[in-house]
CSV table of C-alpha atoms in Angstrom, one decimal:
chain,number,residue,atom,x,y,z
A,1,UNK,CA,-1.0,11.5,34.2
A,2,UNK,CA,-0.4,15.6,35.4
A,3,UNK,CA,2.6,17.7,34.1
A,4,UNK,CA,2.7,21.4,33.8
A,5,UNK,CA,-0.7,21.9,34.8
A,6,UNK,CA,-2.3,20.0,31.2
A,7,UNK,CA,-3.7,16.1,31.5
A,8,UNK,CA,-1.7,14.1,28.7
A,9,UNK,CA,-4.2,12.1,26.8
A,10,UNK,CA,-3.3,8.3,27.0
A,11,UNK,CA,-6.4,7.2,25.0
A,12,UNK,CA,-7.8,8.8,21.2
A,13,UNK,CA,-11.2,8.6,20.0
A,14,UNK,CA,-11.4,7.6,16.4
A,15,UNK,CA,-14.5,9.8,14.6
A,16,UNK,CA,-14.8,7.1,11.9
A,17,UNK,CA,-17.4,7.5,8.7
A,18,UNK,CA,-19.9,9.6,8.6
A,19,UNK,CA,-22.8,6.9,8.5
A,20,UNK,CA,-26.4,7.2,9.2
A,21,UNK,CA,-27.2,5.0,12.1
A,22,UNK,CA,-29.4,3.1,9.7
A,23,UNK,CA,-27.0,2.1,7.1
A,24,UNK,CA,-24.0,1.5,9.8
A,25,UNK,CA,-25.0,-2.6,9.2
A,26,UNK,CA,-25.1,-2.0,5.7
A,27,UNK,CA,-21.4,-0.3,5.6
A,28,UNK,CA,-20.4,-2.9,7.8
A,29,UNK,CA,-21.0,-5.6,5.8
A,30,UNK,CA,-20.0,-4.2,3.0
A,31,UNK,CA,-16.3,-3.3,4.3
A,32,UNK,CA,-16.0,-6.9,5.6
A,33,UNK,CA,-16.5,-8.4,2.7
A,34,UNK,CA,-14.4,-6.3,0.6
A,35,UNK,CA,-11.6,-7.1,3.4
A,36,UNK,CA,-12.1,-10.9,3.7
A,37,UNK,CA,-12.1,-10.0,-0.3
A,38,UNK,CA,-8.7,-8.9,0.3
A,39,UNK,CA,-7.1,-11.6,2.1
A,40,UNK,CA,-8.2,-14.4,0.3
A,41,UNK,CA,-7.3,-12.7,-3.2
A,42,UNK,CA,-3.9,-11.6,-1.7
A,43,UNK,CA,-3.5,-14.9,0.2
A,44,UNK,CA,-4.2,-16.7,-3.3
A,45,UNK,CA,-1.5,-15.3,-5.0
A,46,UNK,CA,1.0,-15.6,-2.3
A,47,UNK,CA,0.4,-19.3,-2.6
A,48,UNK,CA,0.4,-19.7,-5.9
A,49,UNK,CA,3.5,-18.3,-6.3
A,50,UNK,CA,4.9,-20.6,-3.7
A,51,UNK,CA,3.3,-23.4,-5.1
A,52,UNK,CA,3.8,-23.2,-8.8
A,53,UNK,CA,7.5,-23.3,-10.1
A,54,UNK,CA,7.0,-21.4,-13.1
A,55,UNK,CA,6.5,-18.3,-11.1
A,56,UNK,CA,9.5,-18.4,-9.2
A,57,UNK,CA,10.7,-15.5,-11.2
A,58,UNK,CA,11.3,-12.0,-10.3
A,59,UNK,CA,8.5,-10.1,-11.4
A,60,UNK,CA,6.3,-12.9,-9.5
A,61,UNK,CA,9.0,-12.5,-6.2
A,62,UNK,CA,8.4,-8.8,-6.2
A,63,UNK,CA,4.2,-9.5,-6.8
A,64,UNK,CA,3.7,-12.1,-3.7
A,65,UNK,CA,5.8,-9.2,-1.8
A,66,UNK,CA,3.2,-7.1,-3.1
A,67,UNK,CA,0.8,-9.0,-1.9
A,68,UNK,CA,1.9,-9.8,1.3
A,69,UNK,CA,1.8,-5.9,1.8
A,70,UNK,CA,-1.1,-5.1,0.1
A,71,UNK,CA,-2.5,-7.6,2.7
A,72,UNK,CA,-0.9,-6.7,6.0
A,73,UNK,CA,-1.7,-2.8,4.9
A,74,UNK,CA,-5.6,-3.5,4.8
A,75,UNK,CA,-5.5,-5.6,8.6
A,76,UNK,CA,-3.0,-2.9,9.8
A,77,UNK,CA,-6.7,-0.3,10.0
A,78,UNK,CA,-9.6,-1.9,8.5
A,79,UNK,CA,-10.5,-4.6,11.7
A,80,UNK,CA,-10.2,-1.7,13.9
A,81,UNK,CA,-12.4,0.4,11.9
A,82,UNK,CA,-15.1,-2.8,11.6
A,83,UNK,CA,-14.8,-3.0,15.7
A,84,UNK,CA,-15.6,0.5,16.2
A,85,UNK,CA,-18.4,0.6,14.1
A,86,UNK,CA,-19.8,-2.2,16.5
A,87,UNK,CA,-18.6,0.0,19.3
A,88,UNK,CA,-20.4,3.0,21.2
A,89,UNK,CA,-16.8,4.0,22.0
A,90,UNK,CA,-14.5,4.1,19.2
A,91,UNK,CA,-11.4,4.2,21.2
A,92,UNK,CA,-8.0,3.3,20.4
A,93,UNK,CA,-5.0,3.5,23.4
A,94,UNK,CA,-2.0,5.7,22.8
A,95,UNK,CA,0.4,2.9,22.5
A,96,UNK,CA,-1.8,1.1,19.6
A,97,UNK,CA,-2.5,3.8,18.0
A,98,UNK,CA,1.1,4.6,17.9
A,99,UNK,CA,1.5,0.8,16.9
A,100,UNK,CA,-0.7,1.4,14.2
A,101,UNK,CA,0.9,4.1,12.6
A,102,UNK,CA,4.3,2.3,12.6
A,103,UNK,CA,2.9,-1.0,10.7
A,104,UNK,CA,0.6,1.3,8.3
A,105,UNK,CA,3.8,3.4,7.5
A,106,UNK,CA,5.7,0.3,6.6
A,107,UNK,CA,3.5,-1.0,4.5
A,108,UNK,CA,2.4,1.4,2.7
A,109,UNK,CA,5.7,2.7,2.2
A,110,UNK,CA,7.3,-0.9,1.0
A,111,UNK,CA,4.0,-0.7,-1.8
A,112,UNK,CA,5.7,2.3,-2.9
A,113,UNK,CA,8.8,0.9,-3.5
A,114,UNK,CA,8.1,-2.6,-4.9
A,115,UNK,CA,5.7,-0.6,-7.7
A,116,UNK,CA,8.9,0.9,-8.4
A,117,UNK,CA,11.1,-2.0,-8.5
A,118,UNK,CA,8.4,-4.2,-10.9
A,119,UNK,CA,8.7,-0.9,-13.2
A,120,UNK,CA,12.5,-1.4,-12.9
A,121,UNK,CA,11.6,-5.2,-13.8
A,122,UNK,CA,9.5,-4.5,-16.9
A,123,UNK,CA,12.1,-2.2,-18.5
A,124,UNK,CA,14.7,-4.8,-18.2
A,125,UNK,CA,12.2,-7.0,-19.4
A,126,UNK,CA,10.9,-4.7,-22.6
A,127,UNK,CA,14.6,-2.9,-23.4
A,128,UNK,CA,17.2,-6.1,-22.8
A,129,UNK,CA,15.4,-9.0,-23.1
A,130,UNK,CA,18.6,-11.2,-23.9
A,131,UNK,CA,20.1,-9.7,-21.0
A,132,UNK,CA,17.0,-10.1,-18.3
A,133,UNK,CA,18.0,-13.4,-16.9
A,134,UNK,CA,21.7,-11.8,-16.0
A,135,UNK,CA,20.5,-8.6,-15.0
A,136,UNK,CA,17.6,-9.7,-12.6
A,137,UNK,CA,19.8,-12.5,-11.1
A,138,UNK,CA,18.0,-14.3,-8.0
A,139,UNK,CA,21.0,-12.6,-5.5
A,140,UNK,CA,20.2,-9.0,-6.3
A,141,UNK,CA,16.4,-9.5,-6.4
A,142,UNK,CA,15.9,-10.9,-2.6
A,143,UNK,CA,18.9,-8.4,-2.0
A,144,UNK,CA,16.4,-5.8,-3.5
A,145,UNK,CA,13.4,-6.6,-1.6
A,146,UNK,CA,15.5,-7.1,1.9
A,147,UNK,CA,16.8,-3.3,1.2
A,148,UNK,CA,13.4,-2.1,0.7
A,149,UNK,CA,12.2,-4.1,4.0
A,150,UNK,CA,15.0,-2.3,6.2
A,151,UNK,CA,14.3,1.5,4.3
A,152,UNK,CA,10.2,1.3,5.5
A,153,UNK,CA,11.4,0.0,8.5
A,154,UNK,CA,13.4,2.7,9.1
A,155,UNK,CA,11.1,5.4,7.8
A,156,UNK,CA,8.2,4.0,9.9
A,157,UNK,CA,10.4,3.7,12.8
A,158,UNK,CA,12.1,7.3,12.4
A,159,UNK,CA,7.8,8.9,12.5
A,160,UNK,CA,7.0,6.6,15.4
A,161,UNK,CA,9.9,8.3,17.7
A,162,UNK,CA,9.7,11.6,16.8
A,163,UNK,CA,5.8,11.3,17.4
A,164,UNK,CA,6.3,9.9,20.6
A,165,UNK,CA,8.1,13.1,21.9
A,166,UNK,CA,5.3,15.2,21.0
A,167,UNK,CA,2.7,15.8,23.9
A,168,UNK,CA,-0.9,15.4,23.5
A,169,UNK,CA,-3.1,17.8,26.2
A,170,UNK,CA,-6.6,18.7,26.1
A,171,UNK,CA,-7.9,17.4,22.1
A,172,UNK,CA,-7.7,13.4,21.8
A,173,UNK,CA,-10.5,12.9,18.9
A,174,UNK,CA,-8.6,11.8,15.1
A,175,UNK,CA,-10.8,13.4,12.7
A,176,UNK,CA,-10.3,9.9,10.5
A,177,UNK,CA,-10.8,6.3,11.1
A,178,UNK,CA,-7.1,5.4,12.0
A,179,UNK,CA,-4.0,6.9,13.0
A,180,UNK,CA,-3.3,8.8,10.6
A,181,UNK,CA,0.1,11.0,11.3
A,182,UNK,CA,-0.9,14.4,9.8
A,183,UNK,CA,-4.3,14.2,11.9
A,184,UNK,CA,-2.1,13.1,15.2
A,185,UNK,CA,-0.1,16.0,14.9
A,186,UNK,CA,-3.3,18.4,14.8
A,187,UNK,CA,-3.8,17.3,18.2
A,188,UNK,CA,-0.5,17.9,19.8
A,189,UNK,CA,-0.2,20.8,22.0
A,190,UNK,CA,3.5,20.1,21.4
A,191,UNK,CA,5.8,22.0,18.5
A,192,UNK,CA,5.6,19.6,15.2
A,193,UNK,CA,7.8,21.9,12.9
A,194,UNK,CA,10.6,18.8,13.1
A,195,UNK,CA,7.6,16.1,12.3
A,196,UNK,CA,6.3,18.4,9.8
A,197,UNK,CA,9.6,19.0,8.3
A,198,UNK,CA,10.5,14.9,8.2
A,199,UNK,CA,7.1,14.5,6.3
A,200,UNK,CA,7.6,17.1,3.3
A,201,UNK,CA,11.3,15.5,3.1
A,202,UNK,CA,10.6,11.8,3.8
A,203,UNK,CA,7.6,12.0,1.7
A,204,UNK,CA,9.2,13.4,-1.3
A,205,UNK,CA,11.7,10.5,-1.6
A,206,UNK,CA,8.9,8.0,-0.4
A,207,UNK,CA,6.2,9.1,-2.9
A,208,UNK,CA,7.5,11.5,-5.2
A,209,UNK,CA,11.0,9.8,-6.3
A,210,UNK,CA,9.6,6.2,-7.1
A,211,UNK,CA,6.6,8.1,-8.5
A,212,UNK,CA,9.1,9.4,-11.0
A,213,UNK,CA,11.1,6.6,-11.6
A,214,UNK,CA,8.0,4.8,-12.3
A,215,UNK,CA,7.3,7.3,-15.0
A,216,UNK,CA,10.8,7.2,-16.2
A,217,UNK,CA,10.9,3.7,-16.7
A,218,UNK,CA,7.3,3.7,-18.7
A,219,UNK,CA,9.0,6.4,-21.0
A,220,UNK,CA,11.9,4.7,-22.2
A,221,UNK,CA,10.1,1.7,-22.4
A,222,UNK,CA,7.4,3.3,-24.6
A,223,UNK,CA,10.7,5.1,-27.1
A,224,UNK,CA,12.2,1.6,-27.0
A,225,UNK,CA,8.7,0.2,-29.1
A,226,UNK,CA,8.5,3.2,-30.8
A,227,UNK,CA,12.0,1.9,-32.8
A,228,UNK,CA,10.4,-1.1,-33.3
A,229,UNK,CA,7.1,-0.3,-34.0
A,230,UNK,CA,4.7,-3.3,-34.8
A,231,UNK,CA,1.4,-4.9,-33.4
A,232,UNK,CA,2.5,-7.4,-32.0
A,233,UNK,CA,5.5,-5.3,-29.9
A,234,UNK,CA,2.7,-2.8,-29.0
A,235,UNK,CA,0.5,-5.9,-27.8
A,236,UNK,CA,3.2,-6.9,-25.5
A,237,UNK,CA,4.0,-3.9,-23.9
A,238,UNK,CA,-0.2,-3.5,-22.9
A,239,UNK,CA,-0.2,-7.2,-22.0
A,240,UNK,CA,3.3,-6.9,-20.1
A,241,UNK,CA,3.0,-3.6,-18.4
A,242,UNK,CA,-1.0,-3.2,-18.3
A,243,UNK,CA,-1.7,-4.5,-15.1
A,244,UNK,CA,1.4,-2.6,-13.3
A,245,UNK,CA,0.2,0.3,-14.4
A,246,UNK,CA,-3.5,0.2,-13.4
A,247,UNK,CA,-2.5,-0.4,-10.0
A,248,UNK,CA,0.1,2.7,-9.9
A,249,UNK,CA,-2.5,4.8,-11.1
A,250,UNK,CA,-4.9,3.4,-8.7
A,251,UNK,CA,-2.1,3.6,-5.3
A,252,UNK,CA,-0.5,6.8,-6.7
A,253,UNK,CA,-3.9,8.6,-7.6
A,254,UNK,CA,-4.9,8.8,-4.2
A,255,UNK,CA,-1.7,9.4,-2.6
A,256,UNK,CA,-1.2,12.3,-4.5
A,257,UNK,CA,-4.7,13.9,-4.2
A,258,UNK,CA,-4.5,13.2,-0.8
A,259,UNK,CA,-1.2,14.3,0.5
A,260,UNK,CA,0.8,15.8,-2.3
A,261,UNK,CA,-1.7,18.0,-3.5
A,262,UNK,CA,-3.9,18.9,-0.4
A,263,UNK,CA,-7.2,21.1,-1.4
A,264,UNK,CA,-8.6,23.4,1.5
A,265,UNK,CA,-12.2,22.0,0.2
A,266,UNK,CA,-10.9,18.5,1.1
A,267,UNK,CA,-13.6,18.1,3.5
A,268,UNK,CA,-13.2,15.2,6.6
A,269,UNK,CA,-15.4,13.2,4.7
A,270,UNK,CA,-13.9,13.4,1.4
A,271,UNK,CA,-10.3,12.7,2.9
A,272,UNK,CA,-12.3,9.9,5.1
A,273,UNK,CA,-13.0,8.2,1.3
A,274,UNK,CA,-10.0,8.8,-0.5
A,275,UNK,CA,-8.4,6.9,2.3
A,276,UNK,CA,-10.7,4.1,2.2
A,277,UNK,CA,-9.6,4.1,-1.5
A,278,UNK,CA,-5.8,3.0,-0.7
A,279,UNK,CA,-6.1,1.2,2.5
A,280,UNK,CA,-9.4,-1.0,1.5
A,281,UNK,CA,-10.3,-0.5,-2.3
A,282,UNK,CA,-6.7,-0.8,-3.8
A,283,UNK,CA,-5.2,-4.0,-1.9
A,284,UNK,CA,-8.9,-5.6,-2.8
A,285,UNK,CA,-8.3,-4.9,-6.1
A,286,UNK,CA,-4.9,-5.8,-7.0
A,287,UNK,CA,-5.5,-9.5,-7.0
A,288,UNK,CA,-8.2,-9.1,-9.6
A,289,UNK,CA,-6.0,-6.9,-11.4
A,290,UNK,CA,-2.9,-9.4,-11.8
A,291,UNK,CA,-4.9,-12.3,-12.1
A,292,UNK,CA,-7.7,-11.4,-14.4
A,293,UNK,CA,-4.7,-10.0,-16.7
A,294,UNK,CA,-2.0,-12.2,-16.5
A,295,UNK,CA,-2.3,-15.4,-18.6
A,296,UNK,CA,0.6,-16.8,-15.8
A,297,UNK,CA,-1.4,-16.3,-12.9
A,298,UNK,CA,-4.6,-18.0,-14.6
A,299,UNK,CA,-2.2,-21.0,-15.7
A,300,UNK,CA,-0.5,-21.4,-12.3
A,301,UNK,CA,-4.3,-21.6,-10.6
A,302,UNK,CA,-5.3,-24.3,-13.4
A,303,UNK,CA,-1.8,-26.4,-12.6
A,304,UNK,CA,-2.0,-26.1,-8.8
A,305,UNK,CA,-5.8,-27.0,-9.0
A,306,UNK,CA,-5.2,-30.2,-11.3
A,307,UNK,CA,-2.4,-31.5,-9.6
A,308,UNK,CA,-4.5,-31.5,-6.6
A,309,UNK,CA,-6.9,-33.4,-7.8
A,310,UNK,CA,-4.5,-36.0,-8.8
A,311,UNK,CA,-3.4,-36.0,-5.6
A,312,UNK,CA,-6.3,-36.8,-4.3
């Protein structure tokens, strides 16, 4: 395709890890089995939480949505990266890698706000307990999570068209292992200051609002033991809110080192690794996280595990 005088590219070429040929089989494996990892730990909370009736509450609603994202985020980049390691051309077409920047934007984005909506969910949990069951009625909970499924869809949507008017000429290699949308617009021979400007304004109220809110939440909930103080109150709260906060710490971590606060000695591979944290690491992870911490989750697998048996 000619216009002006410039070729637009209609193919990119992903420059993946920096592996030694003779540990590529090694890496591969290993990323496989930390994503199959992923979707069975992710897929096993899902179905618990379907299956057992005593999670059908809303911190357990907003954790299968977690899940299901968590999920979805890993297959959105990690198959494609396992196919080009097996490739000698790691290629990806304009319109999927377009594709693949929409779906990675929603997910990621809708992990954002769920973390902030299970903070929202342990405060009301901590602070009003008599309260809880009115306040985090079922209507405004699914209401919750269908808002937060049309803002990231919006969001992802809103990136996706104004990348698509940008032009792409003579450079089509991604210094990183997906589309990533700050390395896209490195290669556009087209002006980004709009796309640039939607990402320091989009991002802030994508990443740095529920990032505060998160933290908000965590104080008051930490002055509302401190008027009660006693073991057994400071017990719960670790028991309660420790697993929520380990994986904001882990998803937030690496957002922020890795877009918030850039670092001119952020090398390719060092950016390469932190994203391998949150798109492959993290979603692994959470499952492990939640289960191996939460006494419900362990219960629920023991119930739905014994009444199959009986079953049988």
């Amino acid at each position: 395709m000619t216009g002006n005088n410039q070729t637009l590219i209609l193919e990119f070429f992903l420059l993946g890890l920096p592996i030694p040929s003779e540990y590529e089989l090694l890496f591969y494996t290993f990323f496989l089995v930390m994503y199959l990892t992923t979707l069975l730990g992710n897929l096993l909370i899902i179905l618990l939480v379907q299956l057992d009736s005593h999670l059908h509450t809303p911190m357990y609603l907003f954790l299968s949505n977690l899940s299901f994202s968590d999920l979805c985020f890993s297959s959105v980049t990690i198959p494609k990266l396992l196919q080009n390691m097996q490739s000698k051309v790691p290629s990806i077409s304009y319109a999927d890698c377009l594709t693949q920047l929409y779906f990675f934007l929603v997910f990621g984005d809708m992990e954002s706000f769920l973390l902030v909506v299970m903070a929202y969910d342990r405060y009301v949990a901590i602070c009003f307990p008599l309260h809880y069951t009115n306040i985090m009625s079922t209507k405004l909970c699914v209401s919750l999570v269908v808002l937060l499924w049309m803002l990231t869809i919006f969001h992802a949507m809103l990136h996706t068209l104004l990348t698509t008017r940008l032009s792409f000429c003579e450079k089509n290699v991604i210094l990183h292992f997906f589309c990533d949308l700050p390395a896209l617009l490195k290669l556009s021979c087209s002006d980004t200051y709009v796309n640039q400007l939607m990402i320091f304004i989009m991002g802030g109220i994508i990443s740095i609002i529920p990032f505060l809110l998160i933290g908000m939440s965590y104080v008051r909930i930490f002055f509302s033991i401190l008027k009660v103080p006693s073991t057994q109150g400071i017990h719960k709260v670790f028991s309660t809110c420790g697993s929520h906060l380990s994986v904001v710490s882990l998803f937030y971590g690496t957002i922020i080192g890795l877009y918030l606060c850039p670092s001119a000695n952020n090398s390719t591979v060092k950016k390469t690794a932190m994203a391998l944290m949150y798109t492959l690491v993290t979603p692994m992870l959470n499952p492990f996280i939640y289960s191996l911490r939460n006494r419900d989750i362990k219960r629920a697998l023991i119930r739905v595990i014994c009444s199959r048996k009986i079953s049988l």
